[in-house]
PDB file of C-alpha atoms in Angstrom:
ATOM      1  CA  MET O 259      53.625 -97.191  20.270  1.00  0.00           C
ATOM      2  CA  LEU O 260      55.821-100.286  19.900  1.00  0.00           C
ATOM      3  CA  GLN O 261      54.405-101.784  23.092  1.00  0.00           C
ATOM      4  CA  PHE O 262      50.897-101.305  21.723  1.00  0.00           C
ATOM      5  CA  THR O 263      51.627-102.664  18.234  1.00  0.00           C
ATOM      6  CA  ASP O 264      53.605-105.671  19.534  1.00  0.00           C
ATOM      7  CA  ASN O 265      50.257-107.080  20.637  1.00  0.00           C
ATOM      8  CA  LEU O 266      48.046-105.025  18.353  1.00  0.00           C
ATOM      9  CA  GLU O 267      44.985-107.276  18.229  1.00  0.00           C
ATOM     10  CA  GLY O 268      44.970-107.919  21.978  1.00  0.00           C
ATOM     11  CA  ASN O 269      45.420-104.232  22.835  1.00  0.00           C
ATOM     12  CA  LEU O 270      42.690-103.141  20.405  1.00  0.00           C
ATOM     13  CA  LEU O 271      40.275-105.696  21.879  1.00  0.00           C
ATOM     14  CA  SER O 272      41.161-104.512  25.395  1.00  0.00           C
ATOM     15  CA  LEU O 273      40.520-100.887  24.406  1.00  0.00           C
ATOM     16  CA  LEU O 274      37.223-101.823  22.742  1.00  0.00           C
ATOM     17  CA  ASP O 275      36.190-103.724  25.859  1.00  0.00           C
ATOM     18  CA  ASP O 276      36.916-100.679  28.057  1.00  0.00           C
ATOM     19  CA  LEU O 277      34.938 -98.412  25.731  1.00  0.00           C
ATOM     20  CA  GLN O 278      31.943-100.743  25.594  1.00  0.00           C
ATOM     21  CA  ASN O 279      31.916-101.350  29.363  1.00  0.00           C
ATOM     22  CA  HIS O 280      32.419 -97.641  30.212  1.00  0.00           C
ATOM     23  CA  THR O 281      35.650 -98.437  32.071  1.00  0.00           C
ATOM     24  CA  TYR O 282      37.905 -96.437  29.743  1.00  0.00           C
ATOM     25  CA  THR O 283      39.939 -93.694  31.390  1.00  0.00           C
ATOM     26  CA  VAL O 284      42.452 -91.364  29.750  1.00  0.00           C
ATOM     27  CA  GLY O 285      46.073 -92.243  30.484  1.00  0.00           C
ATOM     28  CA  GLU O 286      48.725 -90.019  32.003  1.00  0.00           C
ATOM     29  CA  TYR O 287      49.826 -87.023  29.958  1.00  0.00           C
ATOM     30  CA  ARG O 288      53.470 -86.295  29.233  1.00  0.00           C
ATOM     31  CA  GLU O 289      54.044 -82.541  29.372  1.00  0.00           C
ATOM     32  CA  PHE O 290      56.691 -80.467  27.605  1.00  0.00           C
ATOM     33  CA  TYR O 291      57.132 -76.993  26.135  1.00  0.00           C
ATOM     34  CA  VAL O 292      57.696 -75.859  22.572  1.00  0.00           C
ATOM     35  CA  TYR O 293      59.066 -72.408  21.885  1.00  0.00           C
ATOM     36  CA  GLU O 294      57.947 -71.539  18.328  1.00  0.00           C
ATOM     37  CA  PRO O 295      56.101 -69.549  17.252  1.00  0.00           C
ATOM     38  CA  LYS O 296      55.668 -68.841  20.974  1.00  0.00           C
ATOM     39  CA  LYS O 297      56.128 -70.761  24.186  1.00  0.00           C
ATOM     40  CA  ARG O 298      53.331 -73.291  24.580  1.00  0.00           C
ATOM     41  CA  LEU O 299      52.565 -76.154  26.919  1.00  0.00           C
ATOM     42  CA  ILE O 300      52.093 -79.401  24.971  1.00  0.00           C
ATOM     43  CA  MET O 301      50.465 -82.511  26.412  1.00  0.00           C
ATOM     44  CA  SER O 302      51.069 -85.904  24.845  1.00  0.00           C
ATOM     45  CA  LEU O 303      49.039 -89.048  25.530  1.00  0.00           C
ATOM     46  CA  PRO O 304      50.071 -92.724  25.418  1.00  0.00           C
ATOM     47  CA  PHE O 305      49.475 -94.407  22.043  1.00  0.00           C
ATOM     48  CA  ARG O 306      46.463 -96.342  23.381  1.00  0.00           C
ATOM     49  CA  ASP O 307      44.640 -93.089  24.101  1.00  0.00           C
ATOM     50  CA  ARG O 308      45.575 -91.657  20.725  1.00  0.00           C
ATOM     51  CA  VAL O 309      43.901 -94.665  19.087  1.00  0.00           C
ATOM     52  CA  ALA O 310      40.739 -93.999  21.110  1.00  0.00           C
ATOM     53  CA  GLN O 311      40.790 -90.338  20.109  1.00  0.00           C
ATOM     54  CA  TRP O 312      41.314 -91.151  16.446  1.00  0.00           C
ATOM     55  CA  TRP O 313      38.266 -93.410  16.558  1.00  0.00           C
ATOM     56  CA  ALA O 314      36.163 -90.673  18.184  1.00  0.00           C
ATOM     57  CA  TYR O 315      37.502 -88.049  15.759  1.00  0.00           C
ATOM     58  CA  SER O 316      36.689 -90.172  12.689  1.00  0.00           C
ATOM     59  CA  LEU O 317      33.050 -90.374  13.808  1.00  0.00           C
ATOM     60  CA  LEU O 318      32.654 -86.781  14.978  1.00  0.00           C
ATOM     61  CA  TYR O 319      34.456 -84.864  12.211  1.00  0.00           C
ATOM     62  CA  PRO O 320      31.891 -85.431   9.412  1.00  0.00           C
ATOM     63  CA  ILE O 321      29.040 -84.541  11.798  1.00  0.00           C
ATOM     64  CA  PHE O 322      30.477 -81.240  13.003  1.00  0.00           C
ATOM     65  CA  ASP O 323      32.210 -80.205   9.775  1.00  0.00           C
ATOM     66  CA  LYS O 324      28.771 -79.816   8.164  1.00  0.00           C
ATOM     67  CA  THR O 325      27.878 -77.216  10.811  1.00  0.00           C
ATOM     68  CA  PHE O 326      30.933 -75.002  10.208  1.00  0.00           C
ATOM     69  CA  ILE O 327      30.794 -71.894   8.040  1.00  0.00           C
ATOM     70  CA  GLU O 328      32.579 -71.955   4.686  1.00  0.00           C
ATOM     71  CA  ASP O 329      35.165 -69.402   5.810  1.00  0.00           C
ATOM     72  CA  SER O 330      36.525 -71.392   8.759  1.00  0.00           C
ATOM     73  CA  TYR O 331      39.854 -72.790   7.563  1.00  0.00           C
ATOM     74  CA  ALA O 332      41.815 -74.482  10.381  1.00  0.00           C
ATOM     75  CA  CYS O 333      42.066 -78.263  10.759  1.00  0.00           C
ATOM     76  CA  ARG O 334      39.539 -79.017   8.023  1.00  0.00           C
ATOM     77  CA  LYS O 335      39.830 -81.188   4.925  1.00  0.00           C
ATOM     78  CA  GLY O 336      40.329 -79.125   1.789  1.00  0.00           C
ATOM     79  CA  LYS O 337      41.079 -75.969   3.783  1.00  0.00           C
ATOM     80  CA  GLY O 338      44.325 -74.933   5.521  1.00  0.00           C
ATOM     81  CA  GLN O 339      46.585 -71.886   5.552  1.00  0.00           C
ATOM     82  CA  LYS O 340      47.016 -71.458   1.791  1.00  0.00           C
ATOM     83  CA  ALA O 341      43.272 -71.652   1.198  1.00  0.00           C
ATOM     84  CA  ALA O 342      42.713 -69.129   3.996  1.00  0.00           C
ATOM     85  CA  ALA O 343      45.241 -66.721   2.459  1.00  0.00           C
ATOM     86  CA  ASP O 344      43.674 -67.152  -0.991  1.00  0.00           C
ATOM     87  CA  ARG O 345      40.219 -66.434   0.399  1.00  0.00           C
ATOM     88  CA  LEU O 346      41.278 -63.319   2.308  1.00  0.00           C
ATOM     89  CA  GLN O 347      42.957 -62.002  -0.826  1.00  0.00           C
ATOM     90  CA  GLU O 348      39.750 -62.661  -2.749  1.00  0.00           C
ATOM     91  CA  MET O 349      37.781 -60.688  -0.137  1.00  0.00           C
ATOM     92  CA  LEU O 350      40.205 -57.776  -0.419  1.00  0.00           C
ATOM     93  CA  LYS O 351      39.762 -57.724  -4.197  1.00  0.00           C
ATOM     94  CA  GLN O 352      35.997 -57.652  -3.717  1.00  0.00           C
ATOM     95  CA  THR O 353      36.291 -54.596  -1.447  1.00  0.00           C
ATOM     96  CA  GLU O 354      38.296 -52.806  -4.158  1.00  0.00           C
ATOM     97  CA  VAL O 355      35.471 -53.399  -6.640  1.00  0.00           C
ATOM     98  CA  LEU O 356      33.009 -51.936  -4.124  1.00  0.00           C
ATOM     99  CA  GLY O 357      35.248 -48.874  -3.770  1.00  0.00           C
ATOM    100  CA  GLY O 358      35.965 -46.521  -0.868  1.00  0.00           C
ATOM    101  CA  ASP O 359      38.248 -46.910   2.115  1.00  0.00           C
ATOM    102  CA  TRP O 360      38.137 -50.236   3.919  1.00  0.00           C
ATOM    103  CA  TYR O 361      39.380 -51.315   7.329  1.00  0.00           C
ATOM    104  CA  TYR O 362      39.930 -54.616   9.065  1.00  0.00           C
ATOM    105  CA  LEU O 363      39.350 -55.884  12.577  1.00  0.00           C
ATOM    106  CA  LYS O 364      41.810 -58.538  13.663  1.00  0.00           C
ATOM    107  CA  LEU O 365      40.611 -60.543  16.660  1.00  0.00           C
ATOM    108  CA  ASP O 366      42.979 -62.573  18.779  1.00  0.00           C
ATOM    109  CA  ILE O 367      41.653 -64.550  21.737  1.00  0.00           C
ATOM    110  CA  ALA O 368      43.755 -64.651  24.886  1.00  0.00           C
ATOM    111  CA  LYS O 369      45.221 -68.124  25.543  1.00  0.00           C
ATOM    112  CA  TYR O 370      42.447 -69.733  23.514  1.00  0.00           C
ATOM    113  CA  PHE O 371      43.207 -73.449  23.912  1.00  0.00           C
ATOM    114  CA  TYR O 372      43.932 -73.008  27.611  1.00  0.00           C
ATOM    115  CA  ARG O 373      40.700 -71.065  28.278  1.00  0.00           C
ATOM    116  CA  ILE O 374      37.975 -73.235  26.695  1.00  0.00           C
ATOM    117  CA  TYR O 375      35.343 -73.792  29.389  1.00  0.00           C
ATOM    118  CA  HIS O 376      34.609 -77.525  29.741  1.00  0.00           C
ATOM    119  CA  ASP O 377      30.947 -77.356  30.761  1.00  0.00           C
ATOM    120  CA  LYS O 378      30.098 -74.949  27.947  1.00  0.00           C
ATOM    121  CA  LEU O 379      31.925 -77.095  25.380  1.00  0.00           C
ATOM    122  CA  LEU O 380      30.066 -80.227  26.482  1.00  0.00           C
ATOM    123  CA  GLU O 381      26.781 -78.295  26.370  1.00  0.00           C
ATOM    124  CA  ILE O 382      27.501 -77.303  22.747  1.00  0.00           C
ATOM    125  CA  ILE O 383      28.424 -80.894  21.845  1.00  0.00           C
ATOM    126  CA  GLU O 384      25.211 -82.253  23.380  1.00  0.00           C
ATOM    127  CA  ARG O 385      23.119 -80.159  20.994  1.00  0.00           C
ATOM    128  CA  LYS O 386      24.413 -82.296  18.119  1.00  0.00           C
ATOM    129  CA  ILE O 387      25.492 -85.602  19.678  1.00  0.00           C
ATOM    130  CA  LYS O 388      22.804 -87.655  21.422  1.00  0.00           C
ATOM    131  CA  ASP O 389      24.575 -91.001  21.841  1.00  0.00           C
ATOM    132  CA  PRO O 390      25.220 -91.457  25.607  1.00  0.00           C
ATOM    133  CA  ASP O 391      28.320 -93.611  25.085  1.00  0.00           C
ATOM    134  CA  MET O 392      29.981 -91.002  22.880  1.00  0.00           C
ATOM    135  CA  LEU O 393      29.024 -88.209  25.280  1.00  0.00           C
ATOM    136  CA  ARG O 394      30.520 -90.196  28.154  1.00  0.00           C
ATOM    137  CA  LEU O 395      33.755 -90.679  26.216  1.00  0.00           C
ATOM    138  CA  LEU O 396      33.953 -87.001  25.260  1.00  0.00           C
ATOM    139  CA  ALA O 397      33.422 -85.956  28.875  1.00  0.00           C
ATOM    140  CA  GLU O 398      36.315 -88.219  29.837  1.00  0.00           C
ATOM    141  CA  ILE O 399      38.538 -86.735  27.108  1.00  0.00           C
ATOM    142  CA  VAL O 400      37.578 -83.127  27.874  1.00  0.00           C
ATOM    143  CA  LYS O 401      37.629 -83.277  31.680  1.00  0.00           C
ATOM    144  CA  GLY O 402      39.872 -86.228  32.446  1.00  0.00           C
ATOM    145  CA  ASP O 403      39.550 -87.676  35.929  1.00  0.00           C
ATOM    146  CA  GLY O 404      39.022 -84.289  37.554  1.00  0.00           C
ATOM    147  CA  THR O 405      42.638 -83.928  38.648  1.00  0.00           C
ATOM    148  CA  ASN O 406      43.939 -82.920  35.208  1.00  0.00           C
ATOM    149  CA  CYS O 407      44.644 -79.217  34.854  1.00  0.00           C
ATOM    150  CA  PHE O 408      44.624 -78.387  31.152  1.00  0.00           C
ATOM    151  CA  GLY O 409      43.631 -74.757  31.645  1.00  0.00           C
ATOM    152  CA  LEU O 410      45.852 -71.811  32.465  1.00  0.00           C
ATOM    153  CA  SER O 411      45.139 -68.389  33.886  1.00  0.00           C
ATOM    154  CA  ILE O 412      45.851 -65.476  31.545  1.00  0.00           C
ATOM    155  CA  CYS O 413      49.548 -64.798  32.030  1.00  0.00           C
ATOM    156  CA  ASP O 414      52.381 -63.860  29.662  1.00  0.00           C
ATOM    157  CA  ASN O 415      54.535 -66.745  30.907  1.00  0.00           C
ATOM    158  CA  VAL O 416      52.780 -70.113  30.629  1.00  0.00           C
ATOM    159  CA  GLU O 417      55.082 -71.617  33.263  1.00  0.00           C
ATOM    160  CA  GLU O 418      53.971 -69.015  35.803  1.00  0.00           C
ATOM    161  CA  ALA O 419      50.255 -69.289  34.989  1.00  0.00           C
ATOM    162  CA  VAL O 420      47.894 -70.885  37.501  1.00  0.00           C
ATOM    163  CA  ARG O 421      46.611 -74.310  36.424  1.00  0.00           C
ATOM    164  CA  LEU O 422      42.814 -74.589  36.067  1.00  0.00           C
ATOM    165  CA  SER O 423      40.855 -77.850  36.188  1.00  0.00           C
ATOM    166  CA  ASP O 424      37.589 -76.600  34.632  1.00  0.00           C
ATOM    167  CA  ARG O 425      39.124 -75.127  31.496  1.00  0.00           C
ATOM    168  CA  GLY O 426      41.502 -75.871  28.664  1.00  0.00           C
ATOM    169  CA  MET O 427      42.048 -78.348  25.857  1.00  0.00           C
ATOM    170  CA  PRO O 428      45.386 -80.181  25.738  1.00  0.00           C
ATOM    171  CA  ILE O 429      47.421 -78.895  22.793  1.00  0.00           C
ATOM    172  CA  GLY O 430      48.555 -82.093  21.118  1.00  0.00           C
ATOM    173  CA  ASN O 431      45.294 -84.059  21.206  1.00  0.00           C
ATOM    174  CA  LEU O 432      43.659 -84.808  17.860  1.00  0.00           C
ATOM    175  CA  THR O 433      40.229 -84.213  19.366  1.00  0.00           C
ATOM    176  CA  SER O 434      41.360 -80.818  20.688  1.00  0.00           C
ATOM    177  CA  GLN O 435      41.669 -79.483  17.132  1.00  0.00           C
ATOM    178  CA  LEU O 436      38.115 -80.474  16.265  1.00  0.00           C
ATOM    179  CA  LEU O 437      36.528 -79.429  19.558  1.00  0.00           C
ATOM    180  CA  ALA O 438      38.325 -76.077  19.485  1.00  0.00           C
ATOM    181  CA  ASN O 439      36.652 -75.467  16.110  1.00  0.00           C
ATOM    182  CA  VAL O 440      33.309 -76.579  17.540  1.00  0.00           C
ATOM    183  CA  TYR O 441      33.670 -74.050  20.372  1.00  0.00           C
ATOM    184  CA  LEU O 442      34.486 -71.068  18.159  1.00  0.00           C
ATOM    185  CA  ASN O 443      31.858 -72.051  15.616  1.00  0.00           C
ATOM    186  CA  GLU O 444      29.555 -70.350  18.122  1.00  0.00           C
ATOM    187  CA  LEU O 445      31.350 -67.075  17.372  1.00  0.00           C
ATOM    188  CA  ASP O 446      31.221 -67.736  13.623  1.00  0.00           C
ATOM    189  CA  GLN O 447      27.459 -68.237  13.726  1.00  0.00           C
ATOM    190  CA  PHE O 448      26.971 -65.141  15.892  1.00  0.00           C
ATOM    191  CA  CYS O 449      28.966 -62.965  13.510  1.00  0.00           C
ATOM    192  CA  LYS O 450      27.311 -64.280  10.358  1.00  0.00           C
ATOM    193  CA  LYS O 451      23.708 -64.660  11.531  1.00  0.00           C
ATOM    194  CA  VAL O 452      23.348 -61.999  14.241  1.00  0.00           C
ATOM    195  CA  LEU O 453      25.854 -59.324  13.235  1.00  0.00           C
ATOM    196  CA  GLY O 454      25.482 -60.004   9.511  1.00  0.00           C
ATOM    197  CA  THR O 455      29.207 -59.670   8.750  1.00  0.00           C
ATOM    198  CA  LYS O 456      29.828 -60.331   5.056  1.00  0.00           C
ATOM    199  CA  PHE O 457      33.627 -60.320   4.981  1.00  0.00           C
ATOM    200  CA  TYR O 458      34.551 -62.656   7.838  1.00  0.00           C
ATOM    201  CA  ILE O 459      37.253 -65.335   7.947  1.00  0.00           C
ATOM    202  CA  ARG O 460      38.688 -67.453  10.754  1.00  0.00           C
ATOM    203  CA  TYR O 461      41.743 -69.662  11.117  1.00  0.00           C
ATOM    204  CA  MET O 462      41.478 -71.278  14.566  1.00  0.00           C
ATOM    205  CA  ASP O 463      41.428 -68.308  16.989  1.00  0.00           C
ATOM    206  CA  ASP O 464      42.580 -65.691  14.455  1.00  0.00           C
ATOM    207  CA  VAL O 465      39.622 -63.793  13.010  1.00  0.00           C
ATOM    208  CA  ILE O 466      39.615 -61.080  10.320  1.00  0.00           C
ATOM    209  CA  ILE O 467      36.557 -58.907   9.594  1.00  0.00           C
ATOM    210  CA  LEU O 468      36.441 -56.260   6.848  1.00  0.00           C
ATOM    211  CA  ALA O 469      34.173 -53.204   6.878  1.00  0.00           C
ATOM    212  CA  LYS O 470      33.925 -49.726   5.329  1.00  0.00           C
ATOM    213  CA  SER O 471      34.429 -47.748   8.530  1.00  0.00           C
ATOM    214  CA  LYS O 472      36.323 -47.860  11.802  1.00  0.00           C
ATOM    215  CA  GLU O 473      33.124 -46.980  13.634  1.00  0.00           C
ATOM    216  CA  GLU O 474      31.367 -50.079  12.299  1.00  0.00           C
ATOM    217  CA  LEU O 475      34.278 -52.286  13.313  1.00  0.00           C
ATOM    218  CA  HIS O 476      34.449 -50.761  16.799  1.00  0.00           C
ATOM    219  CA  GLU O 477      30.764 -51.616  17.251  1.00  0.00           C
ATOM    220  CA  ILE O 478      31.342 -55.161  15.938  1.00  0.00           C
ATOM    221  CA  LYS O 479      34.300 -55.553  18.292  1.00  0.00           C
ATOM    222  CA  ARG O 480      32.219 -54.359  21.254  1.00  0.00           C
ATOM    223  CA  ARG O 481      29.447 -56.860  20.536  1.00  0.00           C
ATOM    224  CA  ILE O 482      31.885 -59.714  19.900  1.00  0.00           C
ATOM    225  CA  GLU O 483      33.732 -58.975  23.117  1.00  0.00           C
ATOM    226  CA  LYS O 484      30.444 -59.073  25.035  1.00  0.00           C
ATOM    227  CA  PHE O 485      29.423 -62.324  23.329  1.00  0.00           C
ATOM    228  CA  LEU O 486      32.754 -64.014  24.058  1.00  0.00           C
ATOM    229  CA  GLU O 487      32.721 -63.019  27.716  1.00  0.00           C
ATOM    230  CA  GLU O 488      29.074 -63.872  28.400  1.00  0.00           C
ATOM    231  CA  GLU O 489      28.579 -66.949  26.216  1.00  0.00           C
ATOM    232  CA  LEU O 490      32.000 -68.587  25.920  1.00  0.00           C
ATOM    233  CA  GLN O 491      33.898 -67.097  28.880  1.00  0.00           C
ATOM    234  CA  LEU O 492      36.735 -65.978  26.608  1.00  0.00           C
ATOM    235  CA  ASN O 493      38.603 -62.671  26.353  1.00  0.00           C
ATOM    236  CA  LEU O 494      40.286 -60.785  23.540  1.00  0.00           C
ATOM    237  CA  ASN O 495      43.970 -60.010  23.968  1.00  0.00           C
ATOM    238  CA  LYS O 496      46.026 -56.901  23.246  1.00  0.00           C
ATOM    239  CA  LYS O 497      46.831 -58.054  19.687  1.00  0.00           C
ATOM    240  CA  THR O 498      43.245 -57.259  18.691  1.00  0.00           C
ATOM    241  CA  CYS O 499      43.337 -54.188  16.426  1.00  0.00           C
ATOM    242  CA  ILE O 500      41.526 -52.100  13.783  1.00  0.00           C
ATOM    243  CA  ARG O 501      43.592 -50.803  10.835  1.00  0.00           C
ATOM    244  CA  PRO O 502      43.265 -49.773   7.161  1.00  0.00           C
ATOM    245  CA  VAL O 503      43.486 -52.685   4.713  1.00  0.00           C
ATOM    246  CA  SER O 504      45.998 -50.581   2.752  1.00  0.00           C
ATOM    247  CA  MET O 505      48.566 -51.507   5.421  1.00  0.00           C
ATOM    248  CA  GLY O 506      48.182 -55.179   4.556  1.00  0.00           C
ATOM    249  CA  ILE O 507      46.823 -57.824   6.935  1.00  0.00           C
ATOM    250  CA  GLN O 508      48.923 -60.235   8.971  1.00  0.00           C
ATOM    251  CA  PHE O 509      47.185 -63.597   8.803  1.00  0.00           C
ATOM    252  CA  VAL O 510      48.274 -67.276   8.725  1.00  0.00           C
ATOM    253  CA  GLY O 511      51.952 -66.320   8.887  1.00  0.00           C
ATOM    254  CA  LEU O 512      51.717 -63.978   5.905  1.00  0.00           C
ATOM    255  CA  HIS O 513      51.379 -60.255   5.221  1.00  0.00           C
ATOM    256  CA  ILE O 514      48.483 -60.046   2.757  1.00  0.00           C
ATOM    257  CA  TRP O 515      47.344 -57.345   0.314  1.00  0.00           C
ATOM    258  CA  SER O 516      44.860 -57.668  -2.536  1.00  0.00           C
ATOM    259  CA  THR O 517      47.690 -57.687  -5.097  1.00  0.00           C
ATOM    260  CA  HIS O 518      50.360 -59.754  -3.372  1.00  0.00           C
ATOM    261  CA  ARG O 519      51.456 -61.387  -0.140  1.00  0.00           C
ATOM    262  CA  THR O 520      54.763 -61.983   1.595  1.00  0.00           C
ATOM    263  CA  VAL O 521      56.025 -64.138   4.435  1.00  0.00           C
ATOM    264  CA  ARG O 522      55.933 -62.240   7.720  1.00  0.00           C
ATOM    265  CA  LYS O 523      59.323 -61.341   9.152  1.00  0.00           C
ATOM    266  CA  SER O 524      58.706 -63.429  12.280  1.00  0.00           C
ATOM    267  CA  THR O 525      57.747 -66.401  10.083  1.00  0.00           C
ATOM    268  CA  SER O 526      60.832 -66.060   7.861  1.00  0.00           C
ATOM    269  CA  LEU O 527      63.105 -65.875  10.912  1.00  0.00           C
ATOM    270  CA  ARG O 528      61.479 -68.995  12.326  1.00  0.00           C
ATOM    271  CA  ILE O 529      61.991 -70.857   9.041  1.00  0.00           C
ATOM    272  CA  LYS O 530      65.647 -69.818   8.936  1.00  0.00           C
ATOM    273  CA  ARG O 531      66.199 -70.980  12.527  1.00  0.00           C
ATOM    274  CA  ARG O 532      64.612 -74.351  11.847  1.00  0.00           C
ATOM    275  CA  LEU O 533      66.617 -74.890   8.667  1.00  0.00           C
ATOM    276  CA  LYS O 534      69.804 -73.843  10.430  1.00  0.00           C
ATOM    277  CA  ALA O 535      69.153 -76.365  13.191  1.00  0.00           C
ATOM    278  CA  SER O 536      68.371 -79.032  10.602  1.00  0.00           C
ATOM    279  CA  ALA O 537      71.558 -78.148   8.674  1.00  0.00           C
ATOM    280  CA  LYS O 538      73.660 -78.524  11.832  1.00  0.00           C
ATOM    281  CA  ARG O 539      72.190 -81.973  12.410  1.00  0.00           C
ATOM    282  CA  TYR O 540      72.961 -82.886   8.808  1.00  0.00           C
ATOM    283  CA  LYS O 541      76.561 -81.676   9.136  1.00  0.00           C
ATOM    284  CA  ALA O 542      76.942 -83.720  12.316  1.00  0.00           C
ATOM    285  CA  GLY O 543      75.711 -86.805  10.485  1.00  0.00           C
ATOM    286  CA  LYS O 544      72.625 -87.121  12.702  1.00  0.00           C
ATOM    287  CA  ILE O 545      70.194 -86.992   9.780  1.00  0.00           C
ATOM    288  CA  THR O 546      70.464 -87.841   6.088  1.00  0.00           C
ATOM    289  CA  TYR O 547      70.468 -85.335   3.253  1.00  0.00           C
ATOM    290  CA  GLU O 548      67.073 -86.718   2.222  1.00  0.00           C
ATOM    291  CA  THR O 549      65.632 -85.830   5.629  1.00  0.00           C
ATOM    292  CA  TYR O 550      67.130 -82.340   5.501  1.00  0.00           C
ATOM    293  CA  ASN O 551      65.965 -81.826   1.916  1.00  0.00           C
ATOM    294  CA  SER O 552      62.447 -82.907   2.868  1.00  0.00           C
ATOM    295  CA  THR O 553      62.375 -80.129   5.479  1.00  0.00           C
ATOM    296  CA  LEU O 554      63.672 -77.609   2.959  1.00  0.00           C
ATOM    297  CA  GLN O 555      61.188 -78.619   0.275  1.00  0.00           C
ATOM    298  CA  SER O 556      58.255 -78.209   2.667  1.00  0.00           C
ATOM    299  CA  TYR O 557      59.243 -74.575   3.233  1.00  0.00           C
ATOM    300  CA  LEU O 558      59.960 -73.970  -0.447  1.00  0.00           C
ATOM    301  CA  GLY O 559      56.472 -75.263  -1.177  1.00  0.00           C
ATOM    302  CA  MET O 560      55.042 -72.552   1.078  1.00  0.00           C
ATOM    303  CA  THR O 561      57.119 -69.765  -0.490  1.00  0.00           C
ATOM    304  CA  LYS O 562      56.139 -70.895  -3.996  1.00  0.00           C
ATOM    305  CA  HIS O 563      52.602 -69.609  -3.426  1.00  0.00           C
ATOM    306  CA  ASN O 564      53.729 -66.185  -2.156  1.00  0.00           C
ATOM    307  CA  ASP O 565      55.892 -63.270  -3.305  1.00  0.00           C
ATOM    308  CA  CYS O 566      59.093 -64.513  -1.696  1.00  0.00           C
ATOM    309  CA  TYR O 567      61.669 -64.627  -4.499  1.00  0.00           C
ATOM    310  CA  ARG O 568      64.580 -63.226  -2.474  1.00  0.00           C
ATOM    311  CA  PHE O 569      63.758 -65.296   0.573  1.00  0.00           C
ATOM    312  CA  ARG O 570      63.458 -68.434  -1.568  1.00  0.00           C
ATOM    313  CA  LEU O 571      66.795 -67.668  -3.241  1.00  0.00           C
ATOM    314  CA  HIS O 572      68.432 -67.287   0.174  1.00  0.00           C
ATOM    315  CA  LEU O 573      67.189 -70.717   1.258  1.00  0.00           C
ATOM    316  CA  LEU O 574      68.444 -72.312  -1.958  1.00  0.00           C
ATOM    317  CA  ASN O 575      71.856 -70.691  -1.495  1.00  0.00           C
ATOM    318  CA  ASP O 576      71.902 -72.094   2.042  1.00  0.00           C
ATOM    319  CA  VAL O 577      71.378 -75.607   0.636  1.00  0.00           C
ATOM    320  CA  GLU O 578      74.196 -75.131  -1.874  1.00  0.00           C
ATOM    321  CA  THR O 579      76.571 -74.003   0.873  1.00  0.00           C
ATOM    322  CA  ILE O 580      75.749 -77.046   3.005  1.00  0.00           C
ATOM    323  CA  LEU O 581      76.198 -79.418   0.058  1.00  0.00           C
ATOM    324  CA  ASN O 582      79.580 -77.919  -0.739  1.00  0.00           C
ATOM    325  CA  GLU O 583      80.698 -78.240   2.885  1.00  0.00           C
ATOM    326  CA  ARG O 584      79.633 -81.887   2.886  1.00  0.00           C
ATOM    327  CA  GLY O 585      81.261 -82.475  -0.472  1.00  0.00           C
ATOM    328  CA  VAL O 586      78.036 -83.704  -2.040  1.00  0.00           C
ATOM    329  CA  ALA O 587      77.558 -83.020  -5.733  1.00  0.00           C
TER     330      ALA O 587
END
């Protein structure tokens, strides 16, 4: 970034020149793994390419956002995890008013980001975007130079998976978030317009559908599975399930009922691990208290909107212990 900003005007003009003359190519990705909430391959671009993607994103987002259904909540302005949880809770309350036993279908797509089919994605984009220069740029971003392998075969261990050149969106790209929503908007439209599902909500590749019978949900699942395989070349994974709503629904890191919601155990453990690591860095003098407190406050903000009194108290006690050890009043 510093190399780019040291000669900001010159570098921006050079990038603009490449875009206008169709000589722009995506730079070399830096690859690394993150391990929470699960092991994932992350790909990071040079700052110059991130500027190009931000420009493309700023033009494309308002165009595609208008095409999304109201109950798609990931990576959208005014949406997010809290809004998704609020909306699912609202749906559950509506089912109680309607009466009877209700069930939910939870869909989870196998290795979603790594399995998006490039040609199909570009076909979907071309229905809405007609500008040849933008389409050329998006093809470059999506496919790279043909040697990039963003896709992975379906395998439990991402390091052992076979790399695929015709699939996958790099996790880490700004445009990947938008285009991943564009791809699964096809499923949203199918479920709402063809299947007529009333209680449907999606957060990226996590989908929840509510219905009055298991039989109805099994039929919906069958038709969705067929649609995903034939139209989008995607597959559901083993986490896909049908259960009574009385058990509560795990969604956006929470366990949600109509009356209350709590942080999932896996989420709370992850928060504790991250705060512990941050606390160790604070004790070692590697970060300031302000930096550590900023991390803590972000998690407290999440717990404030859920039924997490004991968990919140535990985190606050952890802060007090650290302050006492550091001798800070």
